[in-house]
């Protein structure tokens, strides 16, 4: 009985020692990594498609425009009727057709929520093709001691938004900040 307890205590101590060594090696490896920047997955040779969508809004409260691509241009178009936005969206042909969703919020003295216009466009199907396409880049950077940020490509490549003059001051980004509108 006494030998069995010694043997179990020895196994327990060896397990603690190996766990400590493993944690130390893991910490040393993790500490040695540096930030390697951003990697955006390649989407191959796909076409771009451009569509135009028109949105007519009620006058009055601010309008928050969500999910705009990084490459965008917002212009005042005096030829548009009041309360109108026109979106010229260029998107990847492999993606779903972009949709614009409008949500009207309450606007009174107690609750000052802006209306929301949400641009929705995504890739249909599995994301496995981008993960597998980027795995070699991720593994190569790990071998070099770099940890990279992996991003999916934007489905909407660019947006040209033309707004009626009355809407120019009402546009807000996703964080509630005014969007810079170029006077046309």
JSON list of N, CA and C in Angstrom, two decimals, residues 128-164:
[
{"chain": "A", "resi": 128, "resn": "UNK", "atom": "N", "xyz": [-14.60, 28.08, -46.64]},
{"chain": "A", "resi": 128, "resn": "UNK", "atom": "CA", "xyz": [-13.46, 27.18, -46.59]},
{"chain": "A", "resi": 128, "resn": "UNK", "atom": "C", "xyz": [-12.47, 27.45, -47.72]},
{"chain": "A", "resi": 129, "resn": "UNK", "atom": "N", "xyz": [-12.95, 27.88, -48.88]},
{"chain": "A", "resi": 129, "resn": "UNK", "atom": "CA", "xyz": [-12.02, 28.13, -50.00]},
{"chain": "A", "resi": 129, "resn": "UNK", "atom": "C", "xyz": [-11.04, 29.26, -49.67]},
{"chain": "A", "resi": 130, "resn": "UNK", "atom": "N", "xyz": [-11.47, 30.28, -48.90]},
{"chain": "A", "resi": 130, "resn": "UNK", "atom": "CA", "xyz": [-10.54, 31.35, -48.52]},
{"chain": "A", "resi": 130, "resn": "UNK", "atom": "C", "xyz": [-9.62, 30.91, -47.40]},
{"chain": "A", "resi": 131, "resn": "UNK", "atom": "N", "xyz": [-10.16, 30.13, -46.49]},
{"chain": "A", "resi": 131, "resn": "UNK", "atom": "CA", "xyz": [-9.32, 29.63, -45.40]},
{"chain": "A", "resi": 131, "resn": "UNK", "atom": "C", "xyz": [-8.22, 28.73, -45.95]},
{"chain": "A", "resi": 132, "resn": "UNK", "atom": "N", "xyz": [-8.59, 27.83, -46.84]},
{"chain": "A", "resi": 132, "resn": "UNK", "atom": "CA", "xyz": [-7.59, 26.93, -47.43]},
{"chain": "A", "resi": 132, "resn": "UNK", "atom": "C", "xyz": [-6.63, 27.71, -48.33]},
{"chain": "A", "resi": 133, "resn": "UNK", "atom": "N", "xyz": [-7.13, 28.74, -49.00]},
{"chain": "A", "resi": 133, "resn": "UNK", "atom": "CA", "xyz": [-6.27, 29.57, -49.85]},
{"chain": "A", "resi": 133, "resn": "UNK", "atom": "C", "xyz": [-5.27, 30.37, -49.05]},
{"chain": "A", "resi": 134, "resn": "UNK", "atom": "N", "xyz": [-5.61, 30.73, -47.82]},
{"chain": "A", "resi": 134, "resn": "UNK", "atom": "CA", "xyz": [-4.72, 31.54, -47.00]},
{"chain": "A", "resi": 134, "resn": "UNK", "atom": "C", "xyz": [-3.90, 30.76, -46.00]},
{"chain": "A", "resi": 135, "resn": "UNK", "atom": "N", "xyz": [-4.15, 29.46, -45.88]},
{"chain": "A", "resi": 135, "resn": "UNK", "atom": "CA", "xyz": [-3.44, 28.68, -44.86]},
{"chain": "A", "resi": 135, "resn": "UNK", "atom": "C", "xyz": [-1.93, 28.67, -45.07]},
{"chain": "A", "resi": 136, "resn": "UNK", "atom": "N", "xyz": [-1.50, 28.59, -46.33]},
{"chain": "A", "resi": 136, "resn": "UNK", "atom": "CA", "xyz": [-0.06, 28.58, -46.60]},
{"chain": "A", "resi": 136, "resn": "UNK", "atom": "C", "xyz": [0.60, 29.88, -46.15]},
{"chain": "A", "resi": 137, "resn": "UNK", "atom": "N", "xyz": [-0.11, 31.00, -46.36]},
{"chain": "A", "resi": 137, "resn": "UNK", "atom": "CA", "xyz": [0.41, 32.31, -45.94]},
{"chain": "A", "resi": 137, "resn": "UNK", "atom": "C", "xyz": [0.48, 32.37, -44.41]},
{"chain": "A", "resi": 138, "resn": "UNK", "atom": "N", "xyz": [-0.56, 31.91, -43.75]},
{"chain": "A", "resi": 138, "resn": "UNK", "atom": "CA", "xyz": [-0.58, 31.92, -42.28]},
{"chain": "A", "resi": 138, "resn": "UNK", "atom": "C", "xyz": [0.53, 31.04, -41.72]},
{"chain": "A", "resi": 139, "resn": "UNK", "atom": "N", "xyz": [0.67, 29.84, -42.25]},
{"chain": "A", "resi": 139, "resn": "UNK", "atom": "CA", "xyz": [1.70, 28.92, -41.75]},
{"chain": "A", "resi": 139, "resn": "UNK", "atom": "C", "xyz": [3.11, 29.44, -42.03]},
{"chain": "A", "resi": 140, "resn": "UNK", "atom": "N", "xyz": [3.32, 30.02, -43.20]},
{"chain": "A", "resi": 140, "resn": "UNK", "atom": "CA", "xyz": [4.63, 30.60, -43.53]},
{"chain": "A", "resi": 140, "resn": "UNK", "atom": "C", "xyz": [4.99, 31.72, -42.55]},
{"chain": "A", "resi": 141, "resn": "UNK", "atom": "N", "xyz": [4.02, 32.57, -42.24]},
{"chain": "A", "resi": 141, "resn": "UNK", "atom": "CA", "xyz": [4.28, 33.66, -41.29]},
{"chain": "A", "resi": 141, "resn": "UNK", "atom": "C", "xyz": [4.54, 33.12, -39.89]},
{"chain": "A", "resi": 142, "resn": "UNK", "atom": "N", "xyz": [3.88, 32.05, -39.49]},
{"chain": "A", "resi": 142, "resn": "UNK", "atom": "CA", "xyz": [4.16, 31.45, -38.17]},
{"chain": "A", "resi": 142, "resn": "UNK", "atom": "C", "xyz": [5.58, 30.89, -38.13]},
{"chain": "A", "resi": 143, "resn": "UNK", "atom": "N", "xyz": [6.02, 30.29, -39.23]},
{"chain": "A", "resi": 143, "resn": "UNK", "atom": "CA", "xyz": [7.40, 29.80, -39.29]},
{"chain": "A", "resi": 143, "resn": "UNK", "atom": "C", "xyz": [8.41, 30.93, -39.15]},
{"chain": "A", "resi": 144, "resn": "UNK", "atom": "N", "xyz": [8.04, 32.11, -39.67]},
{"chain": "A", "resi": 144, "resn": "UNK", "atom": "CA", "xyz": [8.92, 33.28, -39.59]},
{"chain": "A", "resi": 144, "resn": "UNK", "atom": "C", "xyz": [8.76, 34.04, -38.27]},
{"chain": "A", "resi": 145, "resn": "UNK", "atom": "N", "xyz": [7.89, 33.55, -37.40]},
{"chain": "A", "resi": 145, "resn": "UNK", "atom": "CA", "xyz": [7.69, 34.19, -36.11]},
{"chain": "A", "resi": 145, "resn": "UNK", "atom": "C", "xyz": [6.75, 35.39, -36.14]},
{"chain": "A", "resi": 146, "resn": "UNK", "atom": "N", "xyz": [5.88, 35.42, -37.13]},
{"chain": "A", "resi": 146, "resn": "UNK", "atom": "CA", "xyz": [4.91, 36.52, -37.23]},
{"chain": "A", "resi": 146, "resn": "UNK", "atom": "C", "xyz": [3.50, 35.99, -37.08]},
{"chain": "A", "resi": 147, "resn": "UNK", "atom": "N", "xyz": [2.67, 36.78, -36.43]},
{"chain": "A", "resi": 147, "resn": "UNK", "atom": "CA", "xyz": [1.25, 36.46, -36.30]},
{"chain": "A", "resi": 147, "resn": "UNK", "atom": "C", "xyz": [0.49, 37.48, -37.13]},
{"chain": "A", "resi": 148, "resn": "UNK", "atom": "N", "xyz": [-0.27, 37.02, -38.12]},
{"chain": "A", "resi": 148, "resn": "UNK", "atom": "CA", "xyz": [-0.96, 37.95, -39.02]},
{"chain": "A", "resi": 148, "resn": "UNK", "atom": "C", "xyz": [-2.45, 37.96, -38.75]},
{"chain": "A", "resi": 149, "resn": "UNK", "atom": "N", "xyz": [-3.06, 39.05, -39.18]},
{"chain": "A", "resi": 149, "resn": "UNK", "atom": "CA", "xyz": [-4.51, 39.20, -39.08]},
{"chain": "A", "resi": 149, "resn": "UNK", "atom": "C", "xyz": [-5.10, 38.76, -40.42]},
{"chain": "A", "resi": 150, "resn": "UNK", "atom": "N", "xyz": [-6.01, 37.83, -40.39]},
{"chain": "A", "resi": 150, "resn": "UNK", "atom": "CA", "xyz": [-6.59, 37.25, -41.60]},
{"chain": "A", "resi": 150, "resn": "UNK", "atom": "C", "xyz": [-7.97, 37.85, -41.83]},
{"chain": "A", "resi": 151, "resn": "UNK", "atom": "N", "xyz": [-8.19, 38.44, -42.99]},
{"chain": "A", "resi": 151, "resn": "UNK", "atom": "CA", "xyz": [-9.49, 39.05, -43.30]},
{"chain": "A", "resi": 151, "resn": "UNK", "atom": "C", "xyz": [-10.09, 38.46, -44.56]},
{"chain": "A", "resi": 152, "resn": "UNK", "atom": "N", "xyz": [-11.38, 38.39, -44.56]},
{"chain": "A", "resi": 152, "resn": "UNK", "atom": "CA", "xyz": [-12.12, 37.99, -45.76]},
{"chain": "A", "resi": 152, "resn": "UNK", "atom": "C", "xyz": [-12.20, 39.19, -46.68]},
{"chain": "A", "resi": 153, "resn": "UNK", "atom": "N", "xyz": [-12.25, 38.98, -47.98]},
{"chain": "A", "resi": 153, "resn": "UNK", "atom": "CA", "xyz": [-12.37, 40.11, -48.91]},
{"chain": "A", "resi": 153, "resn": "UNK", "atom": "C", "xyz": [-13.76, 40.73, -48.80]},
{"chain": "A", "resi": 154, "resn": "UNK", "atom": "N", "xyz": [-13.85, 42.02, -49.11]},
{"chain": "A", "resi": 154, "resn": "UNK", "atom": "CA", "xyz": [-15.15, 42.69, -49.12]},
{"chain": "A", "resi": 154, "resn": "UNK", "atom": "C", "xyz": [-15.88, 42.30, -50.38]},
{"chain": "A", "resi": 155, "resn": "UNK", "atom": "N", "xyz": [-17.14, 41.95, -50.23]},
{"chain": "A", "resi": 155, "resn": "UNK", "atom": "CA", "xyz": [-17.95, 41.57, -51.39]},
{"chain": "A", "resi": 155, "resn": "UNK", "atom": "C", "xyz": [-18.23, 42.79, -52.26]},
{"chain": "A", "resi": 156, "resn": "UNK", "atom": "N", "xyz": [-18.53, 43.92, -51.60]},
{"chain": "A", "resi": 156, "resn": "UNK", "atom": "CA", "xyz": [-18.75, 45.17, -52.34]},
{"chain": "A", "resi": 156, "resn": "UNK", "atom": "C", "xyz": [-17.40, 45.86, -52.45]},
{"chain": "A", "resi": 157, "resn": "UNK", "atom": "N", "xyz": [-16.90, 46.01, -53.66]},
{"chain": "A", "resi": 157, "resn": "UNK", "atom": "CA", "xyz": [-15.57, 46.57, -53.87]},
{"chain": "A", "resi": 157, "resn": "UNK", "atom": "C", "xyz": [-15.56, 48.09, -53.73]},
{"chain": "A", "resi": 158, "resn": "UNK", "atom": "N", "xyz": [-16.58, 48.75, -54.29]},
{"chain": "A", "resi": 158, "resn": "UNK", "atom": "CA", "xyz": [-16.62, 50.21, -54.22]},
{"chain": "A", "resi": 158, "resn": "UNK", "atom": "C", "xyz": [-18.07, 50.67, -54.29]},
{"chain": "A", "resi": 159, "resn": "UNK", "atom": "N", "xyz": [-18.28, 51.88, -53.79]},
{"chain": "A", "resi": 159, "resn": "UNK", "atom": "CA", "xyz": [-19.62, 52.47, -53.80]},
{"chain": "A", "resi": 159, "resn": "UNK", "atom": "C", "xyz": [-19.50, 53.94, -54.16]},
{"chain": "A", "resi": 160, "resn": "UNK", "atom": "N", "xyz": [-20.31, 54.35, -55.10]},
{"chain": "A", "resi": 160, "resn": "UNK", "atom": "CA", "xyz": [-20.45, 55.77, -55.42]},
{"chain": "A", "resi": 160, "resn": "UNK", "atom": "C", "xyz": [-21.88, 56.13, -55.04]},
{"chain": "A", "resi": 161, "resn": "UNK", "atom": "N", "xyz": [-21.99, 57.02, -54.08]},
{"chain": "A", "resi": 161, "resn": "UNK", "atom": "CA", "xyz": [-23.30, 57.37, -53.54]},
{"chain": "A", "resi": 161, "resn": "UNK", "atom": "C", "xyz": [-23.59, 58.82, -53.89]},
{"chain": "A", "resi": 162, "resn": "UNK", "atom": "N", "xyz": [-24.69, 59.01, -54.56]},
{"chain": "A", "resi": 162, "resn": "UNK", "atom": "CA", "xyz": [-25.14, 60.37, -54.89]},
{"chain": "A", "resi": 162, "resn": "UNK", "atom": "C", "xyz": [-26.34, 60.68, -54.01]},
{"chain": "A", "resi": 163, "resn": "UNK", "atom": "N", "xyz": [-26.27, 61.82, -53.33]},
{"chain": "A", "resi": 163, "resn": "UNK", "atom": "CA", "xyz": [-27.33, 62.20, -52.39]},
{"chain": "A", "resi": 163, "resn": "UNK", "atom": "C", "xyz": [-27.96, 63.52, -52.81]},
{"chain": "A", "resi": 164, "resn": "UNK", "atom": "N", "xyz": [-29.23, 63.66, -52.49]},
{"chain": "A", "resi": 164, "resn": "UNK", "atom": "CA", "xyz": [-29.92, 64.92, -52.72]},
{"chain": "A", "resi": 164, "resn": "UNK", "atom": "C", "xyz": [-29.35, 65.95, -51.75]}
]
